Coordinates of C-alpha atoms in Angstrom, one line a residue:
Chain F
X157 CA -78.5 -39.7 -39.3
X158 CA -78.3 -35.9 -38.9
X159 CA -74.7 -36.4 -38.0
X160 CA -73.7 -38.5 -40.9
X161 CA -75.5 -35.9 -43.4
X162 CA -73.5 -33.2 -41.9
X163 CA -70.3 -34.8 -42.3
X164 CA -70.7 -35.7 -45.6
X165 CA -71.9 -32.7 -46.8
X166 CA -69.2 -31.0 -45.1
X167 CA -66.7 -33.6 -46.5
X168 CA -68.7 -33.2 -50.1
X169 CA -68.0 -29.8 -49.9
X170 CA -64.2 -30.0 -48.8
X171 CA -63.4 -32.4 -51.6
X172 CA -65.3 -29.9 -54.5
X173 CA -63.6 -26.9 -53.2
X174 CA -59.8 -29.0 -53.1
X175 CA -61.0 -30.8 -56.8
X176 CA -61.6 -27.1 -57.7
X177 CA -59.2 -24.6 -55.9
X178 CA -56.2 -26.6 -56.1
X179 CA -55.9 -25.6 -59.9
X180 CA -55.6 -21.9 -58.5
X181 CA -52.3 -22.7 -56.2
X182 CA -50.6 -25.1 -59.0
X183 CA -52.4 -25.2 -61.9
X184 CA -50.2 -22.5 -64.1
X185 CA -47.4 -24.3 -62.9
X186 CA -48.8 -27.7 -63.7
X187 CA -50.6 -26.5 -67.3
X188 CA -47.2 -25.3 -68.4
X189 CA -45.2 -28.9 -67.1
X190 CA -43.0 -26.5 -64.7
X191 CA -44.4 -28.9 -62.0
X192 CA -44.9 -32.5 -61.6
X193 CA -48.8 -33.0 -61.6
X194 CA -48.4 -35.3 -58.6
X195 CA -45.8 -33.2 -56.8
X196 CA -48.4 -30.1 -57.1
X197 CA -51.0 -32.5 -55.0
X198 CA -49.0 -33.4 -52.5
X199 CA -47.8 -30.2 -51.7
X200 CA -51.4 -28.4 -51.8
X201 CA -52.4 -31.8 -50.1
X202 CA -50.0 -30.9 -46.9
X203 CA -50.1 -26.7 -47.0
X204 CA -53.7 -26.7 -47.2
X205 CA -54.2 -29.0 -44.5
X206 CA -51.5 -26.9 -42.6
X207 CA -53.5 -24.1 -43.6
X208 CA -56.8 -25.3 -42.3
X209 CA -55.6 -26.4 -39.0
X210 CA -53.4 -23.9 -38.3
X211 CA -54.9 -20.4 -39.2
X212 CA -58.6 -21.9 -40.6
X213 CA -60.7 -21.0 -37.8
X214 CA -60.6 -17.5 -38.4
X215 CA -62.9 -17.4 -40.8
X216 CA -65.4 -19.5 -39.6
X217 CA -67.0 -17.0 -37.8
X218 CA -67.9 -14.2 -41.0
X219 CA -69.6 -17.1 -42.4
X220 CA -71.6 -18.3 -39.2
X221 CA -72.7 -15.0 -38.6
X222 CA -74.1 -13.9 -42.1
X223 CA -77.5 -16.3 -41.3
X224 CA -78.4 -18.4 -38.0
X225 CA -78.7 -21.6 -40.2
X226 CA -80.0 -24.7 -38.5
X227 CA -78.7 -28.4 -38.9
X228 CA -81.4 -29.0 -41.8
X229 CA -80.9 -26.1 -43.7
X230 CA -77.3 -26.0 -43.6
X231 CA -77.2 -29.8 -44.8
X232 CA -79.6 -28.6 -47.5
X233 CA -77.0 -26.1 -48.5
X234 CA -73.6 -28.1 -48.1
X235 CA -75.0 -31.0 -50.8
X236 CA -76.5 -27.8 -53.4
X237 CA -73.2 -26.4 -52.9
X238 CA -71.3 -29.5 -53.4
X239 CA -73.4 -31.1 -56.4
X240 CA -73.4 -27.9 -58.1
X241 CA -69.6 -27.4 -57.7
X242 CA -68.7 -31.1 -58.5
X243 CA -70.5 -30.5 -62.1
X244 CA -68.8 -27.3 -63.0
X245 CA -65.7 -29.6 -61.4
X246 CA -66.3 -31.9 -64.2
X247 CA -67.0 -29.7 -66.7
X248 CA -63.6 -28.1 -65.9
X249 CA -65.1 -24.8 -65.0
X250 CA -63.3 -22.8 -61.9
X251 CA -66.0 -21.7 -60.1
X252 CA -65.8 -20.1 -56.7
X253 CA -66.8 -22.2 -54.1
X254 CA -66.8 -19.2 -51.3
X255 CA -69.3 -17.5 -53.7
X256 CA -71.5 -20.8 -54.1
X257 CA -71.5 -21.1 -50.6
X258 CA -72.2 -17.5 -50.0
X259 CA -75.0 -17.8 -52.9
X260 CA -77.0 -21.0 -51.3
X261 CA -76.8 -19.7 -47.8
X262 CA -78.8 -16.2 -49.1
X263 CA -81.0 -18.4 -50.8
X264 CA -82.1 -19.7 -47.5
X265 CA -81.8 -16.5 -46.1
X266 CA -83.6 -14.7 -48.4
X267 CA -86.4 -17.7 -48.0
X268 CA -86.6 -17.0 -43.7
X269 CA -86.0 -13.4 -44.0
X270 CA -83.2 -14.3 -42.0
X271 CA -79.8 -12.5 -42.7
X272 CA -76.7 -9.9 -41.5
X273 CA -76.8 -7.4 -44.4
X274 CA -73.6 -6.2 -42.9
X275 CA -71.7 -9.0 -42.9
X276 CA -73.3 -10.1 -46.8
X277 CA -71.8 -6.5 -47.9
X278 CA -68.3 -7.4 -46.3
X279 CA -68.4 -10.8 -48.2
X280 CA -69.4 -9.2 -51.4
X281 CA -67.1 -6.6 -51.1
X282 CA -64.3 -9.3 -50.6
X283 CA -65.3 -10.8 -53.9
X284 CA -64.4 -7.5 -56.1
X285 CA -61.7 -6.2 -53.9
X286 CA -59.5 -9.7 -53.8
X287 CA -58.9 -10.3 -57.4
X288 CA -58.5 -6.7 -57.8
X289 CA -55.7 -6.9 -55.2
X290 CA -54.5 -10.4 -56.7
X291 CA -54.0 -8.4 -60.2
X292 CA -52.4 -5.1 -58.6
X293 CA -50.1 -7.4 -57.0
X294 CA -49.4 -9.8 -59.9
X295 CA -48.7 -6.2 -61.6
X296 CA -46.4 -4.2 -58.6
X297 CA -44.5 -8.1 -58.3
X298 CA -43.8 -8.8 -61.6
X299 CA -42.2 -5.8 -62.7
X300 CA -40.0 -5.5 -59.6
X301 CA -39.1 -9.0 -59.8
X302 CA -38.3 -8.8 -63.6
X303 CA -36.1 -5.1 -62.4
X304 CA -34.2 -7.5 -59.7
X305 CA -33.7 -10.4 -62.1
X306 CA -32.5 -8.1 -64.7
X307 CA -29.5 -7.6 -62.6
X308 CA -28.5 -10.7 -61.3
X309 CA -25.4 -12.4 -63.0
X310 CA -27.0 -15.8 -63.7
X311 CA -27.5 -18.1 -66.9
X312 CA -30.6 -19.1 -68.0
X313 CA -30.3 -22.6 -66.3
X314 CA -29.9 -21.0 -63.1
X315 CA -32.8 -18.6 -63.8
X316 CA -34.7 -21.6 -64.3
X317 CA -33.7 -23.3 -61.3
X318 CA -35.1 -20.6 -59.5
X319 CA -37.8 -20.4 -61.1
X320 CA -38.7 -23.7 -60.3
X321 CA -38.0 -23.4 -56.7
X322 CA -39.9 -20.0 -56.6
X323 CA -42.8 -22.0 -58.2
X324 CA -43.1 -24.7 -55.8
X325 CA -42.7 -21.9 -52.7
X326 CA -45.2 -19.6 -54.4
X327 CA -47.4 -23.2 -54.6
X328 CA -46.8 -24.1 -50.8
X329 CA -48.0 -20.3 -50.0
X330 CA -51.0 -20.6 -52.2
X331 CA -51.8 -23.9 -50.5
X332 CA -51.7 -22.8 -47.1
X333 CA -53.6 -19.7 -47.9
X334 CA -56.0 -21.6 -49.7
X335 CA -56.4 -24.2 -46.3
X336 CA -56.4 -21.2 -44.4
X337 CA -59.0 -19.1 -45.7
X338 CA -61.2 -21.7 -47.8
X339 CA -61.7 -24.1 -45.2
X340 CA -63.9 -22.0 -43.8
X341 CA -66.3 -21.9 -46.9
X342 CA -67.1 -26.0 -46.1
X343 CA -67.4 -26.1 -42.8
X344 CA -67.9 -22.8 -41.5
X345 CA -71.8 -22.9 -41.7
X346 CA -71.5 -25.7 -39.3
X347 CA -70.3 -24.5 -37.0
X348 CA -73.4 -23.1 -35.3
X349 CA -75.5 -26.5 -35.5
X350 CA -72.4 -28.4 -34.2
X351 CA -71.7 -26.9 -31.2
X352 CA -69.9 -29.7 -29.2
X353 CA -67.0 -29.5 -32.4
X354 CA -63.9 -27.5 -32.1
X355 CA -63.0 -24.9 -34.5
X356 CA -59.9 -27.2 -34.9
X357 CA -61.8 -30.3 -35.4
X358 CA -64.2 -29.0 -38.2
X359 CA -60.8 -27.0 -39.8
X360 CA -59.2 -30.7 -39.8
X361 CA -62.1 -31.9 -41.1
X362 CA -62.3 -29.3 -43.8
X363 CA -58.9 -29.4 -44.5
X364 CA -58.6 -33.5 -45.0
X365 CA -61.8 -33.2 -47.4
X366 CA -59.9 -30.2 -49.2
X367 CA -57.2 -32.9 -49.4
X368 CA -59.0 -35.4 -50.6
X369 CA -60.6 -33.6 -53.0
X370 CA -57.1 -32.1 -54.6
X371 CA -55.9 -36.3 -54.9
X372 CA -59.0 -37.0 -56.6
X373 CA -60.5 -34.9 -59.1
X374 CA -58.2 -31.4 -59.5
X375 CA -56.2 -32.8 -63.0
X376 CA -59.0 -31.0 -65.2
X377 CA -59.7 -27.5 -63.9
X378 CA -55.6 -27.4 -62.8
X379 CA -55.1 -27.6 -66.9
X380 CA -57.7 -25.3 -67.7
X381 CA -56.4 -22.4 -65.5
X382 CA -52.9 -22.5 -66.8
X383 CA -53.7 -23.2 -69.6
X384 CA -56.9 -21.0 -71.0
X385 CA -56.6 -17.3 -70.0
X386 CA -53.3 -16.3 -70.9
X387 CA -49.6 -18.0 -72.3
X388 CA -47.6 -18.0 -69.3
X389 CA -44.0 -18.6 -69.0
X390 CA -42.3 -20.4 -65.8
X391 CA -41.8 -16.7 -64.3
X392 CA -45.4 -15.9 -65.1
X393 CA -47.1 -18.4 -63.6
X394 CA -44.4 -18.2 -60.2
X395 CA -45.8 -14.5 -60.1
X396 CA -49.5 -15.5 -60.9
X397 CA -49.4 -17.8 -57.5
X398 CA -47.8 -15.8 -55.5
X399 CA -49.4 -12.9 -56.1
X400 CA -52.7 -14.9 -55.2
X401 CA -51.8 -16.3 -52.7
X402 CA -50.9 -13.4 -50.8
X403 CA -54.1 -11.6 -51.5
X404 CA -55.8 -14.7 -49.9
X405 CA -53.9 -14.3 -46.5
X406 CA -54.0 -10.9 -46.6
X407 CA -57.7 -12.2 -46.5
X408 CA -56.8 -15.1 -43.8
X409 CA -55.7 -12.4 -41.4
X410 CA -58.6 -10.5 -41.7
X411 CA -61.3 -13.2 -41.5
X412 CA -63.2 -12.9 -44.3
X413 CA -63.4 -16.3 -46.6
X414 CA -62.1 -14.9 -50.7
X415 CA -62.3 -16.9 -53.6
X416 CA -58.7 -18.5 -54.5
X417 CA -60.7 -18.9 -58.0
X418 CA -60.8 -15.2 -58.4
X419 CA -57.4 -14.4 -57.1
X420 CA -55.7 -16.4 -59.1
X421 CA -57.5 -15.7 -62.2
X422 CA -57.1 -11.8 -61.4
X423 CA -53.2 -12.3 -60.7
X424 CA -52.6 -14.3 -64.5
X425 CA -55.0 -11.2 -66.0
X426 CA -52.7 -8.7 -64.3
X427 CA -49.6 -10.9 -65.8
X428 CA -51.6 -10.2 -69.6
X429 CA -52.2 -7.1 -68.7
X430 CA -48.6 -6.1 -68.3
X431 CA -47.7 -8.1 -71.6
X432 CA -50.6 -6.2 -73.3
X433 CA -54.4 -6.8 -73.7
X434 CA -54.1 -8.7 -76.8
X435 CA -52.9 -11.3 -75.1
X436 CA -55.8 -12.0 -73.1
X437 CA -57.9 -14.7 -74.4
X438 CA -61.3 -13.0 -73.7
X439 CA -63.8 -15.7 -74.8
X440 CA -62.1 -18.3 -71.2
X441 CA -62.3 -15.1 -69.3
X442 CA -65.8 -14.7 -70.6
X443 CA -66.3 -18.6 -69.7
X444 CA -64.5 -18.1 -66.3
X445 CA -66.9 -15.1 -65.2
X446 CA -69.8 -16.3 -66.7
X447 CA -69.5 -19.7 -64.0
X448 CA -68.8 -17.2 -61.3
X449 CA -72.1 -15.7 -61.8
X450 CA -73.8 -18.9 -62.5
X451 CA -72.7 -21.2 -59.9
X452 CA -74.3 -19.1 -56.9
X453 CA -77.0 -18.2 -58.8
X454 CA -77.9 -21.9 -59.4
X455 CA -76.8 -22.2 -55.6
X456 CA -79.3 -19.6 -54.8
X457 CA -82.8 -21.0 -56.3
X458 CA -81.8 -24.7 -55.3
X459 CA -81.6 -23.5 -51.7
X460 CA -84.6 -21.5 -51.7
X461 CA -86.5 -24.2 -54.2
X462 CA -85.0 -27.0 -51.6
X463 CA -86.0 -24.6 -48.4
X464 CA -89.4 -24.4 -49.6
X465 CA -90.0 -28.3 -50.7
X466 CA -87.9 -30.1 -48.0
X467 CA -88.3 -28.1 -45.1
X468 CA -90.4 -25.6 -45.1
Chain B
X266 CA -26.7 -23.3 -57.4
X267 CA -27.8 -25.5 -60.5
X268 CA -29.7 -28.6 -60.1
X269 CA -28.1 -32.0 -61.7
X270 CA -29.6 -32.4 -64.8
X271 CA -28.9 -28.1 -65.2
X272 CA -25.4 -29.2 -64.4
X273 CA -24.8 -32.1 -66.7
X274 CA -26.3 -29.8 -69.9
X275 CA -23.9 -27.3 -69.3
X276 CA -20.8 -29.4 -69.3
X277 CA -22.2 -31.3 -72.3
X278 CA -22.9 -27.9 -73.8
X279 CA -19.3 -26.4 -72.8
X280 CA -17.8 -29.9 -74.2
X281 CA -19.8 -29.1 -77.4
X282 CA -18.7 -25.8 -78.3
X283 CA -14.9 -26.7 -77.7
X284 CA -15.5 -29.6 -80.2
X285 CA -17.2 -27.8 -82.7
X286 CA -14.9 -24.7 -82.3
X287 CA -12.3 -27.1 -82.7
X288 CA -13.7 -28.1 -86.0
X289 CA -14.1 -24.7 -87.2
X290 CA -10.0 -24.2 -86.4
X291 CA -9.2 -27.4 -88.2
X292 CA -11.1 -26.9 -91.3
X293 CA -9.7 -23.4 -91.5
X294 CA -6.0 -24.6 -91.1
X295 CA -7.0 -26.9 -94.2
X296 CA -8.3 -23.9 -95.9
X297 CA -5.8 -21.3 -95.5
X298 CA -3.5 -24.5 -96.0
X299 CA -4.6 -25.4 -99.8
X300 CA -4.3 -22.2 -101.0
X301 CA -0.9 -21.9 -99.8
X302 CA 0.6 -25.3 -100.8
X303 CA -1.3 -25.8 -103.8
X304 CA -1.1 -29.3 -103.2
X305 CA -3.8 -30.2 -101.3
X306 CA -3.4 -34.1 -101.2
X307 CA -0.9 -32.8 -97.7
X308 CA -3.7 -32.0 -95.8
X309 CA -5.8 -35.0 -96.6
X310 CA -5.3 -36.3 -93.0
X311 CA -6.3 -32.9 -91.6
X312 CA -9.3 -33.2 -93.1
X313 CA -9.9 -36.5 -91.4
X314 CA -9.1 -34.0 -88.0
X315 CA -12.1 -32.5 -89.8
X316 CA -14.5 -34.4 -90.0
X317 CA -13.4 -36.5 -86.5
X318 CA -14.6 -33.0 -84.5
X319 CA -17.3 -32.5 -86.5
X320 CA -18.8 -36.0 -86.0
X321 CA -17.5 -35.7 -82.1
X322 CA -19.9 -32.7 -82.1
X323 CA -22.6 -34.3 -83.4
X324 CA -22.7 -36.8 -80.8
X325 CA -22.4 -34.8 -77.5
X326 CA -25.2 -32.4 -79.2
X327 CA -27.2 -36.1 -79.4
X328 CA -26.2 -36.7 -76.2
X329 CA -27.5 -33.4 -74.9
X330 CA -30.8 -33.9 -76.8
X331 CA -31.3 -37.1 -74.8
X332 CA -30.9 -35.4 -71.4
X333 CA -33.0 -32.5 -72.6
X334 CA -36.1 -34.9 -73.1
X335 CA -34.9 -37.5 -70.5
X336 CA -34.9 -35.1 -67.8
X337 CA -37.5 -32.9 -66.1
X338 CA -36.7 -29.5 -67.5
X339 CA -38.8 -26.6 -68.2
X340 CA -40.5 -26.8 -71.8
X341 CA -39.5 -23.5 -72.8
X342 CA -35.7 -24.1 -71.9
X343 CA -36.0 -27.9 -73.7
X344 CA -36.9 -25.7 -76.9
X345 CA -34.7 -22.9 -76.5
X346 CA -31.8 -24.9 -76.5
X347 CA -32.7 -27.5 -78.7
X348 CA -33.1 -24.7 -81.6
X349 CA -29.7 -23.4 -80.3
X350 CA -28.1 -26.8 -80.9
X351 CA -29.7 -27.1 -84.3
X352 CA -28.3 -23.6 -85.2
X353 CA -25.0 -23.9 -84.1
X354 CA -24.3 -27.4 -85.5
X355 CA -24.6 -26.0 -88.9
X356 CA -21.6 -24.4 -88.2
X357 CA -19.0 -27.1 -88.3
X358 CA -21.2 -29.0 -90.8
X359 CA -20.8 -25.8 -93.5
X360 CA -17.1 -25.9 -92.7
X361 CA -16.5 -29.7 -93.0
X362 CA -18.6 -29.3 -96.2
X363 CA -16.5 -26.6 -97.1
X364 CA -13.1 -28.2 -96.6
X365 CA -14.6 -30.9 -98.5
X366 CA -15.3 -29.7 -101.9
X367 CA -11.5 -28.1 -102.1
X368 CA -10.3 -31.8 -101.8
X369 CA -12.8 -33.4 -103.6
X370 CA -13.4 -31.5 -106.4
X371 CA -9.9 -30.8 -106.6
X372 CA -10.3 -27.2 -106.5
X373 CA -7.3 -24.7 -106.8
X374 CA -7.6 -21.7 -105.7
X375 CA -5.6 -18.9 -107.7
X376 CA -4.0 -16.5 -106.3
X377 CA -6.1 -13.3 -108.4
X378 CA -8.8 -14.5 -105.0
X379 CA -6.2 -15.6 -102.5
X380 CA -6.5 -12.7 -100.3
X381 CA -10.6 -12.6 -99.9
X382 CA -10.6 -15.7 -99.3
X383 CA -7.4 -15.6 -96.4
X384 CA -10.2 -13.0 -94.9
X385 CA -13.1 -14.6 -95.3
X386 CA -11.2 -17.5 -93.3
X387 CA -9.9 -15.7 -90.6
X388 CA -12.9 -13.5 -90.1
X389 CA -15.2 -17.1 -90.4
X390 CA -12.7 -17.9 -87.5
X391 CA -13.1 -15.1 -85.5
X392 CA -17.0 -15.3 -85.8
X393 CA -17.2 -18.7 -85.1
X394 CA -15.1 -18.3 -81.7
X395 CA -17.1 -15.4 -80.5
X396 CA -20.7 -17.3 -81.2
X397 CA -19.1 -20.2 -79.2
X398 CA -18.2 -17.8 -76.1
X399 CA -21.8 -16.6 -76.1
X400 CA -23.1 -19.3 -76.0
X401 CA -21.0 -20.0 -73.1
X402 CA -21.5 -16.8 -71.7
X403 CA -25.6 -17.7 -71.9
X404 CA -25.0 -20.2 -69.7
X405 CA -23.2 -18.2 -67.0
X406 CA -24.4 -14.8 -66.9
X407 CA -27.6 -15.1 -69.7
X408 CA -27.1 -11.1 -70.6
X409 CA -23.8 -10.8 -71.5
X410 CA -23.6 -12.1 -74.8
X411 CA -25.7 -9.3 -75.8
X412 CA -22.5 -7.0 -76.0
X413 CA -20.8 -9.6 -78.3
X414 CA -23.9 -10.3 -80.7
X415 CA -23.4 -7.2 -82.4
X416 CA -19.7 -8.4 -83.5
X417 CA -21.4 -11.2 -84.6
X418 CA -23.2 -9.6 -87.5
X419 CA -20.5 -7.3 -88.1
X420 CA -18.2 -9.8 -88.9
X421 CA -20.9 -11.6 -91.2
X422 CA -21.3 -8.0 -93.3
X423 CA -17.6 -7.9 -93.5
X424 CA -17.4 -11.6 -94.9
X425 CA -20.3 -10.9 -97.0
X426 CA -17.9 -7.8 -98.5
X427 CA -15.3 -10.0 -99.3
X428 CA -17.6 -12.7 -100.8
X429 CA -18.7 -10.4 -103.6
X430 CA -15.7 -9.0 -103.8
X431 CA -14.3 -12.3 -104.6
X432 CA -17.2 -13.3 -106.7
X433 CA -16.9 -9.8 -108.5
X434 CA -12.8 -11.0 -109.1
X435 CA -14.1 -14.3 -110.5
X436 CA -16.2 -13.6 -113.4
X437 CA -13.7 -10.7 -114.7
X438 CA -10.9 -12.9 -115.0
X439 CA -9.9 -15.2 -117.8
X440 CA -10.6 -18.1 -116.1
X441 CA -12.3 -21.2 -117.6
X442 CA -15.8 -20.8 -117.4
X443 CA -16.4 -23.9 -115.3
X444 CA -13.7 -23.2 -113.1
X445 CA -15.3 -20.0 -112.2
X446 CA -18.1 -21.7 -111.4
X447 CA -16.1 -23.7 -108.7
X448 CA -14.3 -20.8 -107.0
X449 CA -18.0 -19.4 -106.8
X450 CA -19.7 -22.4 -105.2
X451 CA -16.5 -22.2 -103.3
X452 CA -16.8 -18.4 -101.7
X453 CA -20.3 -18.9 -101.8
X454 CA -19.6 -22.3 -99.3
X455 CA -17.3 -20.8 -96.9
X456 CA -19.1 -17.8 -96.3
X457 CA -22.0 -19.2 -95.2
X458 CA -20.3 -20.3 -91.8
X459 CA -20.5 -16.8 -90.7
X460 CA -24.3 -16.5 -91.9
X461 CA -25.2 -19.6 -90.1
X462 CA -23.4 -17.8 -87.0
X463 CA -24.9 -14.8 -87.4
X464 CA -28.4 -16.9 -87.4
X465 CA -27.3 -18.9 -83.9
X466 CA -26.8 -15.0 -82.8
X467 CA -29.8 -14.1 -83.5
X468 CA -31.3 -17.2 -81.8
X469 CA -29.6 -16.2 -78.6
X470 CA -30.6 -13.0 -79.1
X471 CA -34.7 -14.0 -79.0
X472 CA -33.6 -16.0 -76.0
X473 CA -31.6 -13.5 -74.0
X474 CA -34.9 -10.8 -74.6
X475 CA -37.6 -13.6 -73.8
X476 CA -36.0 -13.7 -70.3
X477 CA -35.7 -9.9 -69.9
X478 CA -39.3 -8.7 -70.3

């Protein structure tokens, strides 16, 4: 029974965080019709499985190490995590999962008294530093890429032909860094209790539920990224992915789980920021941050509330 | 490099620029024609030429607009061109139009406005042709028509110099007041190809900076 409630939550999990994240790999590109919205799953569907398996297990460990969590209370806060994530989900809300996660597992360990204060600083040092990188980069990119564009001797059909190729590369790089780095957020807390599991195994495992989760429910929070923050041309929203999704494998390489939500959204503010402020529409951004703060908030007191009802 | 459906709009597009460039020659033949043989009723089956290019020209720029929303192209390329189209077309439209109130309405042009309106042709001409290679150009290196945009409007101030000129030439003469009133609508007529060029520049103009920033 233990088993079974493990796997789903970890499969719950997994398919919030693909519903959710995959709008911050395609979604600009999907928003603005650059990209077939069934292309942009199957492509996240494949990278981020890729992803997962191949380079996922890396940050597993971060995560395992912030709070010894036992079977129970790491059931407890895979199904907070994933209920709270599937509503914001549904209300179309990007929310970071990795912060969700991070926010019910304190919650617990705040409860037993039970954490690496080390490790909690490294994760929440991650959270500011990652879409402040994201938005340098989208910045530094963009206007070299706009300098190298400049002088190639192209029409505009070809520009957009590259474009769209750049779009679906940028897409396949945001999908394995998102496999590679977020998989870690839905089963890494696991990986203690489930000793007799690979690393592989659970990153397959994460990675199919990220999967899953990107064919089912992604359409509504893929809209509202490309859509809400800022206009973005085809050459925006290339530079918006890419730029996010190499802050999340810088990330990947040195183990600690971001948030894809917050690198993407700091690359498309660093594209409005180079158009100018006014374009910024401030009242998603607002909207956007406000769920940030919310979702591992609520994360936190259900954990804790859970902690102290179910198991303690 | 391009993909097929990129491919196929730029040959329609290259095919509709000869055509209505063709037009443009035609009608300006028919023009420069009339006011030469007073006798108009000789160029009556140029004028069919006319209007054969100019309908031709409609057609590929329909047949573009069904591969524009038939296949998978970027929204902000559909609209771009589409408004390009629409800007363009009224270029052999004003001509035909043009050519066509000199035969119907019988007009003859005297000689006091001959040479504005020589000018006003062949400049029309020369506008038209270099709107036509931009547009070209836009498709093969998307900056370049910058340098020819300029000539563009300068061509259109020196038609518009003509056209009052003309206008100026009309009303002091002893001509009969409605026939005045002709060779006005007239100048007025034929110099609006090199406005509605100078508005298809400008177009080109928004697109060429859209992609640059």
């Amino acid at each position: 029974m233990k088993l079974f409630l493990m796997f789903l939550s970890a499969f719950l999990l997994g398919a919030t965080l693909g519903a959710n994240d995959a709008g911050n790999v395609f979604g600009t590109a999907v928003a603005t019709r650059f990209i077939k919205y069934r292309t942009a799953v199957l492509l996240t569907f494949l990278f981020g499985l890729l992803g997962a398996v191949l380079q996922g297990g890396k940050g597993i460990d971060p995560l395992k190490s912030m709070t010894e969590q036992s079977i129970d209370t790491s059931i407890l806060v895979g199904l907070v995590v994933a209920s709270v994530g599937l509503v914001f989900t549904f209300l179309g809300q990007p929310i970071s999962l990795s912060q969700s996660v991070v926010g019910g597992l304190l919650g617990l360990a705040l409860s037993q008294k039970n954490f690496n204060l080390a490790v909690i600083e490294k994760i929440i040092l991650s959270w500011i530093t990652a879409p402040l990188i994201a938005c340098l980069l989208s910045l530094v990119i963009y206007k070299v890429l706009t300098a190298l564009f400049i002088r190639l001797k192209i029409g505009i059909l070809d520009r957009e032909v590259m474009i769209k190729l750049g779009l679906v590369f940028s897409g396949m790089v945001g999908a394995y860094a998102l496999g590679a780095n977020n998989v870690a957020n839905t089963v890494g807390m696991f990986a203690g209790a489930w000793e007799d599991v690979s690393y592989t195994m659970l990153a397959l495992l994460g990675g199919v539920s990220i999967g899953i989760g990107v064919v089912l429910f992604s359409k509504r929070v893929m809209m509202n990224i490309g859509k809400g923050i800022v206009f973005l041309d085809g050459f925006s929203a290339f530079v918006s992915v890419i730029s996010s999704g190499i802050a999340v494998y810088i990330f990947s390489i040195v183990g600690v789980p971001v948030s894809t939500t917050h690198t993407i959204i700091g690359a498309v503010i660093g594209i409005g920021i180079h158009h100018g402020f006014h374009t910024l529409n401030y009242k998603t951004i607002r909207d956007i941050v406000l769920s940030w703060v919310l979702a591992p908030t609520i994360c936190l007191i259900l954990t804790s509330s859970g902690y102290a009802i179910f198991i303690l | 490099m391009l993909f097929k459906a990129q491919k196929i709009i730029k040959e329609r597009i290259d095919n509709y620029c000869e055509t209505a460039m063709k037009c443009v020659k035609e009608g300006i033949e028919v023009l420069i024609g009339c006011m030469d043989n007073k006798n108009c009723e000789d160029w009556k089956k140029k004028v069919h030429d006319v209007h054969r290019a100019e309908s031709s020209a409609d057609d590929i720029r329909r047949d573009i607009e069904y591969i524009l929303f038939s296949r998978l192209l970027f929204p902000e390329s559909r609209g771009d061109i589409l408004g390009l189209l629409e800007k363009l077309d009224r270029i052999p439209n004003q001509i035909q139009s043009s050519v066509k109130m000199v035969l119907e309405q019988q007009i003859y042009i005297p000689s006091l406005i001959r040479e504005e309106l020589e000018q006003i042709a062949i400049i029309t001409e020369k506008c038209a042709e270099i709107t036509f290679n931009s547009v070209d150009l836009l498709f093969s290196n998307f900056k370049e028509p910058l340098e020819f945009l300029g000539e563009i409007d300068a061509y259109e101030s020196e038609v518009d110099k003509f056209q009052s000129k003309a206008i100026e030439k009309i009303f002091s003469s002893q001509l009969e007041p409605l026939q005045k009133i002709l060779l006005r609508d007239l100048i007025n007529e034929v110099s609006l190809v090199t406005n509605y060029a100078e508005e298809a520049g400008d177009f080109m103009r928004i697109i060429i900076v859209k992609r640059m920033v």
